[in-house]
Amino acid sequence: MASGFSGRELGLGAGGGGGSLLKRTLADMERQHQQMQLQHQQSLFLRSVKQRTLAAPPIATLSPAVVGGFPCNSFSAATQSSVSSLSTVTSVGFAFPRRPELLAGSVPEVRSSGSLRDQLKELERRLLLDDEEDEASASGSAVTHADWSEAIQSLMSTPQPPVATTTAGHLSPSPTSSSSSTISSCASCSPPSSMPSPPPPPTGTSRQMLLDTATAIGEGNLQAATANLAVIKAAANPRGDAEQRLTAMLYATLFSRLNNPQAGSSHAVAELRSPEHFAATQMLYDLSPCFKLAFIVANHAILEATKDEPNIHIIDFEVGHGSQYAAFLHALTQRFRHRPSFSRPTIRVTAVVDPSSPFTNINSGGLRIVGDRIEKLAERIGVGLRFSVVSRRPEELDAAALGCEPGEVLIVNLAFVLSRVADESVSLANPRDEILRRVRALQPRLVTLAEQEINTSTAAFPARFAEACGHYGALLESLEATAAGAVQQGVAGRARAEAGLARRAVNAVAREGQERVERCEVLGKWRARMGMAGLKPVPLGPSAVELVKYRLESAGSNPGFTIKEAVGGVALGFGWRGRVLTVLSAWR
């Protein structure tokens, strides 16, 4: 995994829903785990058979120790028990071929006295007979809103690059120099393969071709890059499944890099400053559990740090639409309900804006409206809350400028904001570290930091592209799973959020210098920065972990969402199928 987030993964149960995890016994969980492992191994075997037409090795040549890249010591035992046990696999939702004798769990023609190899060959032959029948049902997922494709088209507004000449209708091979090894390290990418140029390539080939094209651009091999882009464009579909939408997003990124290699385009930053992009970002925070959970845990950490305190002052560098504070006040009312004797605090929220930042004017007029809404919500639950806005450069931040008062508990909230502040690679002043030093000087009770787990700051273009391939691929898959159950936002909301992600990807990967304002870093780098500023990590505690598990299960979330706890419990990573996408950490 590219992020390098070290920690242990926290189980959420097999179904990911229903709120039953905390009620299961250890023996139940162990039996469930063994059953899932057996079903997973059998499904890997079936997928290996079904994909033989895509040049997969025959079943007879598979090593009994490894299936699909996973160690499976019990694979042989599971299959030798009975061929009829395949009916168990159908019960967990696999699309089985329409053959009654297979669904019934009996294969009359297979002799029980034959070897396991002969039985598997016969089963393989039977399954492959139905490939043509099942092809139509294997298509992608729901169609997204037209806004997605419009956003992609706007990112590709420059003229189409010329396509390099190919031989006999075949794509010229991508470069295979040593730098390709860096790109191919993306965990979710398949080995390279040679494909004809007219039809779109298979999924794994599309990702590998994307990575090879980034390598070609990084090495200046424009002929190979333009030839690959012609094939990638055919596979891209902003209204298709998650893989096709990822291809469309990264095609726009490669296209932009190839046609805008020089710095100096104000369009690169302007598109991230538009009200539409600001709204798309807020939609992403509302839709994605990976972002939403980061806000929830930040609020929980703040409540724990300010327990029984009468005066609380929260300094926030990115208030946005104020949805975090609506959730914070809701959590506060829950605490009142469970503890009637709990004294209701007086809260001050200070929104900090940097007049030198290109993002200052996105929502400056709306901040006062957001503040009024937060104040009215607090008034309804009987909490006194004052909202104010302070405009200061990083070097001007101090207790007096921020209106800090004696006797109040100070909290600093840094939610998905520092990644858009210039670091030492852009400015000698290094405002990113300057903010952290100024925050440390305020001596806050707690500092919460939430960021995406991806390195788009100091890495070179090919490495940034490889990171984006895995990170945005997992994020799009998670959004697809979320939108399927979202009633209010639905597919249209997902399309808007993904259009904003596409603009981020183009800026973070294709741009250089001051034009690249999306500069995310991984937890290890943030840990170093916080340490140099004099801040120390604060364990989030088991209550934060249990809260996240409860929220995921009570909402019936897809079991693909995962939680990882950093060593020492100082951070929680939220991701999709094991890949960490966002991280929340606490400091003081």
XYZ file of C-alpha atoms in Angstrom:
588
model
C 0.000 0.000 0.000
C 1.344 3.357 -1.023
C 0.291 5.252 2.046
C 2.570 3.403 4.454
C 0.062 3.786 7.325
C 1.352 1.372 9.952
C -1.102 -0.074 12.416
C -3.568 -2.865 13.042
C -6.822 -3.317 11.186
C -9.921 -3.339 13.372
C -12.600 -5.871 12.404
C -16.164 -4.759 11.750
C -17.870 -8.130 11.315
C -18.905 -9.946 8.177
C -21.958 -7.961 7.249
C -20.896 -4.541 8.297
C -24.382 -3.722 9.425
C -27.094 -4.462 11.854
C -25.274 -3.293 14.950
C -24.500 -6.818 16.108
C -20.710 -6.725 16.322
C -20.486 -5.712 19.944
C -22.906 -8.501 20.930
C -21.068 -11.402 19.292
C -18.980 -13.795 21.345
C -15.367 -14.518 20.494
C -16.268 -18.096 19.432
C -18.959 -16.770 17.069
C -16.510 -14.366 15.479
C -13.892 -17.098 15.039
C -16.400 -19.455 13.380
C -17.592 -16.637 11.134
C -14.026 -15.778 10.188
C -13.272 -19.408 9.250
C -16.431 -19.612 7.145
C -15.610 -16.348 5.336
C -12.057 -17.543 4.681
C -13.309 -20.819 3.139
C -15.880 -18.989 0.995
C -13.244 -16.466 -0.087
C -10.860 -19.252 -1.166
C -13.614 -21.012 -3.122
C -14.619 -17.738 -4.808
C -11.003 -17.164 -5.839
C -10.994 -20.606 -7.430
C -14.217 -19.856 -9.338
C -12.960 -16.473 -10.536
C -9.764 -18.081 -11.799
C -11.865 -20.480 -13.883
C -14.235 -17.850 -15.230
C -11.477 -15.489 -16.343
C -9.581 -18.024 -18.406
C -10.557 -16.178 -21.591
C -8.455 -13.243 -20.315
C -5.284 -15.324 -20.518
C -5.441 -16.699 -16.973
C -3.532 -19.950 -16.425
C -5.536 -23.200 -16.570
C -6.833 -24.453 -13.263
C -4.733 -27.591 -13.602
C -1.525 -25.538 -13.457
C -2.366 -23.585 -10.297
C -0.151 -24.252 -7.336
C -2.116 -25.700 -4.418
C -0.321 -23.300 -2.090
C -1.316 -20.075 -3.856
C -4.603 -19.095 -5.481
C -5.044 -15.634 -6.941
C -1.995 -14.346 -5.112
C -3.276 -15.348 -1.658
C -1.748 -18.147 0.438
C -4.344 -20.894 0.658
C -2.993 -23.896 2.531
C -6.480 -25.324 2.987
C -7.539 -24.955 -0.654
C -6.960 -28.579 -1.602
C -8.778 -29.885 1.449
C -11.724 -27.611 0.777
C -12.117 -28.836 -2.796
C -11.421 -32.496 -2.103
C -14.218 -32.685 0.425
C -16.837 -32.662 -2.358
C -17.445 -30.898 -5.644
C -21.005 -30.480 -4.448
C -19.809 -28.039 -1.776
C -19.798 -25.396 -4.513
C -23.474 -24.860 -3.736
C -22.307 -23.167 -0.526
C -20.647 -20.467 -2.624
C -23.901 -19.556 -4.335
C -25.449 -18.752 -0.973
C -23.171 -15.734 -0.481
C -24.227 -13.972 -3.635
C -21.993 -15.086 -6.505
C -23.499 -14.998 -10.005
C -23.341 -18.691 -10.949
C -23.803 -19.998 -14.522
C -27.311 -21.027 -15.425
C -26.791 -24.807 -15.218
C -29.275 -26.637 -12.938
C -26.985 -29.579 -12.283
C -24.260 -27.268 -10.964
C -26.681 -25.274 -8.822
C -27.977 -28.513 -7.375
C -24.433 -29.399 -6.351
C -24.123 -32.553 -8.483
C -21.870 -33.253 -11.453
C -22.925 -36.641 -12.838
C -20.216 -36.982 -15.436
C -17.358 -36.588 -12.959
C -16.241 -39.969 -11.618
C -15.604 -40.008 -7.893
C -12.685 -42.387 -8.387
C -10.840 -39.936 -10.649
C -8.114 -37.600 -9.486
C -8.789 -34.084 -8.220
C -7.059 -32.728 -11.319
C -9.529 -34.558 -13.632
C -12.488 -33.300 -11.621
C -11.315 -29.712 -11.800
C -10.697 -29.963 -15.545
C -14.232 -31.251 -16.085
C -15.691 -28.509 -13.898
C -13.632 -25.926 -15.769
C -14.976 -27.182 -19.122
C -18.571 -26.970 -17.860
C -18.223 -23.453 -16.532
C -16.553 -22.123 -19.659
C -19.459 -23.339 -21.797
C -21.587 -20.560 -20.312
C -19.166 -17.649 -20.759
C -21.080 -16.215 -23.686
C -24.399 -16.441 -21.825
C -23.115 -14.573 -18.754
C -21.175 -11.883 -20.595
C -24.116 -9.495 -20.771
C -24.773 -9.644 -17.016
C -21.190 -8.747 -16.065
C -21.437 -5.072 -16.983
C -20.648 -2.188 -14.610
C -22.650 -0.363 -12.009
C -25.061 2.520 -11.949
C -24.814 5.420 -14.391
C -23.731 8.706 -12.878
C -25.128 12.183 -13.476
C -24.233 14.173 -16.611
C -22.326 16.698 -14.471
C -19.501 14.152 -14.156
C -18.858 14.041 -17.885
C -19.180 17.820 -18.193
C -16.512 18.274 -15.532
C -14.197 15.805 -17.264
C -14.715 17.562 -20.602
C -13.818 20.919 -19.036
C -10.585 19.391 -17.743
C -9.752 18.304 -21.293
C -10.572 21.609 -23.002
C -7.202 21.848 -24.770
C -6.781 20.387 -28.284
C -6.475 16.630 -28.738
C -2.805 15.565 -28.906
C -1.714 13.773 -32.085
C -1.787 9.993 -31.885
C 1.478 8.281 -32.693
C 1.590 5.872 -35.612
C 1.186 2.236 -34.702
C 2.185 -0.866 -36.595
C -0.417 -3.295 -37.946
C -3.093 -1.718 -35.748
C -1.256 -2.625 -32.523
C -0.198 -0.291 -29.767
C 3.488 0.488 -29.614
C 4.979 -0.930 -26.411
C 5.275 1.313 -23.384
C 8.706 2.175 -22.022
C 10.209 -0.401 -19.718
C 13.097 1.445 -18.160
C 14.034 1.234 -14.518
C 11.690 4.049 -13.590
C 8.766 1.825 -14.506
C 9.363 -0.185 -11.359
C 8.339 2.786 -9.248
C 5.044 3.082 -11.072
C 4.311 -0.630 -11.037
C 4.549 -0.686 -7.252
C 0.906 0.425 -7.072
C -0.724 -2.477 -5.238
C -3.913 -2.379 -7.268
C -2.347 -2.598 -10.730
C -1.972 -5.676 -12.921
C 0.983 -6.871 -15.007
C 1.406 -5.237 -18.428
C -0.081 -6.912 -21.475
C -0.156 -6.267 -25.194
C -3.567 -5.236 -26.527
C -4.873 -4.116 -29.922
C -5.624 -0.397 -30.054
C -9.211 -0.308 -31.409
C -11.104 -2.080 -28.558
C -10.833 -0.803 -24.970
C -8.454 -2.888 -22.858
C -9.539 -4.992 -19.864
C -9.581 -3.400 -16.404
C -6.141 -4.527 -15.229
C -4.586 -3.593 -18.551
C -6.170 -0.123 -18.347
C -4.495 0.585 -15.006
C -1.145 -0.703 -16.169
C -1.407 1.343 -19.349
C -2.213 4.435 -17.281
C 0.921 3.866 -15.212
C 3.059 3.169 -18.281
C 1.791 6.369 -19.884
C 2.757 8.404 -16.811
C 6.219 6.849 -16.987
C 6.483 7.705 -20.675
C 5.520 11.329 -20.018
C 8.006 11.538 -17.146
C 10.764 10.229 -19.433
C 9.793 12.529 -22.327
C 8.622 9.663 -24.561
C 5.705 11.611 -26.025
C 5.164 9.221 -28.933
C 4.403 6.297 -26.630
C 2.339 8.542 -24.331
C 0.072 9.858 -27.081
C -0.380 6.360 -28.523
C -1.406 5.010 -25.114
C -3.805 7.907 -24.529
C -5.773 6.935 -27.621
C -6.441 3.492 -26.137
C -7.087 4.827 -22.624
C -9.678 7.260 -23.971
C -11.620 4.340 -25.449
C -11.713 2.622 -22.048
C -12.709 5.783 -20.130
C -16.360 6.390 -19.302
C -17.344 9.058 -16.731
C -20.778 7.417 -16.531
C -19.536 3.832 -16.187
C -18.458 1.722 -13.251
C -15.829 2.784 -10.717
C -12.927 1.510 -12.828
C -14.139 3.300 -15.958
C -14.666 6.515 -14.004
C -11.153 6.229 -12.567
C -9.804 5.790 -16.091
C -11.694 8.924 -17.189
C -10.329 10.890 -14.231
C -6.734 9.820 -14.786
C -7.021 10.231 -18.553
C -7.898 13.882 -17.907
C -4.873 14.112 -15.603
C -2.486 12.663 -18.203
C -4.032 14.760 -20.949
C -3.594 17.918 -18.877
C 0.024 17.046 -18.068
C 0.836 16.344 -21.712
C -0.740 19.546 -22.999
C 0.201 21.899 -20.145
C 3.767 20.941 -19.185
C 4.814 24.510 -18.425
C 3.836 26.525 -15.369
C 2.017 29.835 -15.548
C -1.613 28.873 -16.159
C -3.938 30.624 -13.729
C -6.714 28.206 -14.778
C -5.004 25.471 -12.765
C -5.802 27.198 -9.450
C -8.927 29.099 -10.496
C -10.954 25.940 -11.039
C -10.287 24.958 -7.413
C -11.474 28.349 -6.166
C -14.911 28.225 -7.792
C -18.085 28.032 -5.701
C -18.954 24.823 -7.550
C -15.743 23.134 -6.404
C -16.359 24.311 -2.839
C -19.871 22.804 -2.956
C -18.508 19.577 -4.474
C -15.998 19.287 -1.618
C -18.742 19.656 0.979
C -20.774 17.003 -0.869
C -17.770 14.668 -0.672
C -17.566 15.207 3.092
C -21.279 14.425 3.452
C -21.227 11.323 1.232
C -17.971 9.551 2.037
C -17.803 7.641 5.342
C -14.004 7.960 5.222
C -14.252 11.754 5.496
C -17.351 11.787 7.683
C -15.802 9.464 10.269
C -12.749 11.717 10.533
C -15.029 14.614 11.542
C -16.936 12.383 13.984
C -13.754 11.240 15.748
C -12.432 14.827 15.832
C -15.638 15.939 17.574
C -15.382 13.018 19.995
C -11.781 13.914 20.858
C -12.775 17.549 21.435
C -15.656 16.549 23.717
C -13.395 14.242 25.723
C -10.720 16.929 26.084
C -13.225 19.589 27.221
C -15.346 17.420 29.536
C -16.859 19.439 32.424
C -15.166 22.639 31.216
C -17.413 25.737 31.355
C -15.649 27.803 28.672
C -14.486 26.309 25.376
C -12.778 28.176 22.527
C -12.360 26.334 19.209
C -10.059 27.861 16.588
C -10.888 26.435 13.168
C -8.892 26.978 9.972
C -11.592 25.477 7.673
C -15.187 25.802 8.836
C -16.675 25.062 5.418
C -20.455 24.779 5.498
C -20.385 24.191 9.242
C -21.565 20.578 9.076
C -18.887 19.502 11.580
C -20.311 21.894 14.167
C -23.865 20.753 13.545
C -22.639 17.214 14.361
C -20.652 18.545 17.328
C -23.727 20.200 18.839
C -25.745 17.032 18.234
C -23.121 14.998 20.112
C -23.261 17.581 22.890
C -27.043 17.140 23.228
C -26.529 13.375 23.462
C -24.190 13.979 26.378
C -26.812 16.198 28.053
C -29.411 13.452 27.614
C -27.251 10.796 29.245
C -25.955 13.128 31.944
C -28.695 15.566 33.004
C -26.402 17.078 35.632
C -23.826 17.945 32.970
C -23.235 21.711 32.970
C -23.797 23.324 29.597
C -20.650 25.141 28.472
C -20.196 28.454 26.735
C -18.554 27.912 23.360
C -16.657 30.274 21.085
C -15.783 29.326 17.507
C -13.192 31.448 15.700
C -12.859 30.872 11.957
C -9.370 31.794 10.705
C -8.891 32.905 7.101
C -5.578 33.755 5.458
C -5.854 36.854 3.214
C -2.812 35.701 1.226
C -4.317 32.291 0.400
C -5.857 31.745 -3.066
C -8.803 30.040 -1.332
C -9.718 32.911 0.985
C -12.540 34.348 -1.106
C -14.297 31.055 -1.859
C -16.638 31.258 1.107
C -15.651 34.472 2.887
C -19.057 36.029 2.295
C -20.810 32.854 3.372
C -18.855 32.413 6.615
C -21.058 34.901 8.419
C -24.152 33.046 7.195
C -22.644 29.753 8.368
C -21.856 31.317 11.748
C -25.416 32.596 12.167
C -26.775 29.132 11.414
C -24.456 27.513 13.979
C -25.392 30.094 16.631
C -29.136 29.509 16.093
C -28.693 25.752 16.279
C -26.794 26.098 19.565
C -29.495 28.382 20.932
C -32.161 25.741 20.258
C -30.341 23.206 22.449
C -29.657 25.686 25.214
C -25.935 26.279 24.568
C -24.416 29.724 24.344
C -22.216 29.921 21.223
C -20.444 32.889 19.643
C -19.011 32.723 16.139
C -16.389 35.147 14.807
C -14.061 35.455 11.822
C -10.393 36.509 12.037
C -8.371 37.363 8.924
C -4.630 36.996 9.557
C -1.558 35.715 7.763
C 0.183 32.742 9.409
C 2.987 34.913 10.779
C 0.417 37.229 12.409
C -1.371 34.566 14.433
C -1.115 34.951 18.198
C -3.391 34.845 21.240
C -4.285 38.533 21.002
C -5.168 38.393 17.306
C -7.353 35.325 17.871
C -9.126 36.848 20.888
C -8.055 34.188 23.369
C -9.265 34.878 26.906
C -8.033 33.684 30.311
C -9.835 30.729 31.824
C -11.027 29.155 28.558
C -9.944 25.778 27.222
C -8.387 26.216 23.789
C -8.919 23.715 20.958
C -7.460 23.954 17.428
C -9.214 22.103 14.597
C -7.248 21.438 11.383
C -9.606 19.410 9.195
C -8.435 18.829 5.601
C -6.894 22.274 5.353
C -3.099 22.081 5.821
C -2.671 20.045 2.613
C -3.666 23.197 0.696
C -1.166 25.408 2.561
C 2.215 25.861 0.842
C 5.158 23.994 2.341
C 8.945 24.373 2.086
C 8.986 22.993 -1.465
C 6.928 25.963 -2.672
C 7.807 28.863 -0.374
C 10.862 29.674 1.708
C 8.497 31.134 4.303
C 6.946 27.651 4.674
C 3.529 28.784 5.939
C 2.503 25.172 6.628
C 5.082 24.779 9.402
C 4.611 28.401 10.465
C 0.948 27.693 11.264
C 1.930 24.681 13.369
C 4.528 26.682 15.304
C 1.981 29.425 15.962
C -0.577 26.875 17.084
C 1.931 25.363 19.507
C 2.634 28.811 20.972
C -1.066 29.111 21.872
C -0.669 26.102 24.210
C -3.992 24.465 23.243
C -5.525 21.613 25.221
C -5.915 19.639 21.971
C -5.144 19.898 18.255
C -7.095 17.679 15.833
C -5.603 16.986 12.409
C -7.493 15.278 9.564
C -5.928 14.674 6.140
C -6.053 12.356 3.150
C -3.443 9.585 3.269
C -1.604 10.178 -0.012
C 1.697 11.834 -0.909
C 1.205 14.478 -3.598
C 3.601 17.037 -2.133
C 7.243 16.140 -2.740
C 6.964 13.032 -4.926
C 7.862 13.239 -8.619
C 5.149 13.104 -11.277
C 5.261 9.336 -12.014
C 5.199 8.466 -8.301
C 2.328 10.920 -7.651
C 0.399 9.330 -10.478
C 0.936 5.843 -9.039
C -0.329 7.046 -5.657
C -3.376 8.627 -7.298
C -4.116 5.389 -9.153
C -4.551 3.431 -5.924
C -5.958 6.208 -3.731
C -8.621 7.590 -6.078
C -9.456 4.100 -7.343
C -10.356 2.991 -3.816
C -12.168 6.259 -3.120
C -14.348 5.949 -6.232
C -15.225 2.360 -5.352
C -16.214 3.416 -1.831
C -18.373 6.261 -3.160
C -20.118 3.863 -5.510
C -20.930 1.565 -2.593
C -22.145 4.528 -0.529
C -24.295 6.122 -3.234
C -26.177 2.851 -3.727
C -27.764 3.330 -0.301
C -27.942 7.130 -0.246
C -31.469 8.444 -0.674
C -30.993 12.189 -0.381
C -27.815 12.745 -2.417
C -27.848 9.575 -4.527
C -26.102 9.235 -7.845
C -26.337 12.950 -8.693
C -24.576 13.880 -5.453
C -21.875 11.305 -6.117
C -21.351 12.724 -9.601
C -20.834 16.197 -8.149
C -18.409 14.961 -5.515
C -16.438 12.948 -8.060
C -16.215 15.934 -10.397
C -14.521 17.775 -7.533
C -12.189 14.825 -6.999
C -11.261 14.936 -10.695
C -10.254 18.587 -10.377
C -8.181 17.738 -7.304
C -6.453 14.881 -9.096
C -5.517 17.051 -12.071
C -4.028 19.686 -9.797
C -2.254 17.301 -7.419
C -0.738 15.111 -10.135
C -0.416 17.128 -13.345
C 0.689 20.526 -11.960
C 4.028 21.678 -10.619
C 5.378 24.557 -8.537
C 2.950 27.104 -7.147
C 0.204 25.829 -9.443
C 0.061 22.599 -7.443
C -1.935 23.652 -4.395
C -3.209 20.157 -3.502
C -0.172 18.847 -1.567
C -1.270 15.991 0.675
C 1.144 14.085 2.906
C 1.018 10.751 4.709
C 0.794 10.332 8.481
C 4.531 9.731 8.891
C 5.320 13.139 7.374
C 2.655 14.882 9.460
C 4.074 13.224 12.561
C 7.494 14.698 11.759
C 6.051 18.172 11.160
C 4.035 18.151 14.361
C 7.073 16.963 16.317
C 9.298 19.710 14.900
C 6.651 22.259 15.928
C 6.757 20.943 19.508
C 3.438 19.066 19.465
C 3.102 15.550 20.905
C 0.584 12.843 19.919
C -2.425 12.148 22.134
C -3.981 8.643 22.128
C -7.575 8.720 20.947
C -8.584 5.937 23.339
C -10.775 2.853 22.935
C -13.973 4.915 23.143
C -13.150 6.515 19.777
C -12.692 3.093 18.178
C -15.973 1.795 19.580
C -17.760 4.928 18.396
C -16.547 4.405 14.839
C -17.548 0.747 14.855
C -20.976 1.630 16.161
C -21.527 4.356 13.573
C -20.524 2.089 10.704
C -22.727 -0.769 11.847
C -25.766 1.259 12.858
C -25.783 2.856 9.395
C -25.575 -0.554 7.703
C -22.387 0.462 5.897
C -20.757 -1.698 3.259
C -18.319 -4.199 4.831
C -15.648 -2.904 2.459
C -15.043 0.062 4.770
C -12.130 -0.592 7.118
C -10.576 1.029 10.175
C -6.916 0.904 11.162
C -5.421 2.050 14.440
C -1.901 3.468 14.404
C 0.694 2.188 16.838
C -0.044 3.613 20.259
C -3.609 4.552 19.287
C -2.533 8.071 18.309
C -4.383 8.000 14.975
C -7.238 6.235 13.218
C -7.181 5.506 9.505
C -10.416 5.106 7.550
C -10.329 3.305 4.226
C -11.772 0.967 1.670
C -10.820 -2.716 1.498
C -7.672 -2.209 3.545
C -6.347 0.916 1.819
C -6.302 3.898 4.193
C -7.855 6.996 2.580
C -8.166 9.486 5.455
C -6.473 9.775 8.863
C -7.499 11.570 12.056
C -4.880 12.237 14.744
C -4.790 14.283 17.963
C -1.934 16.377 19.420
C -1.094 18.769 22.187
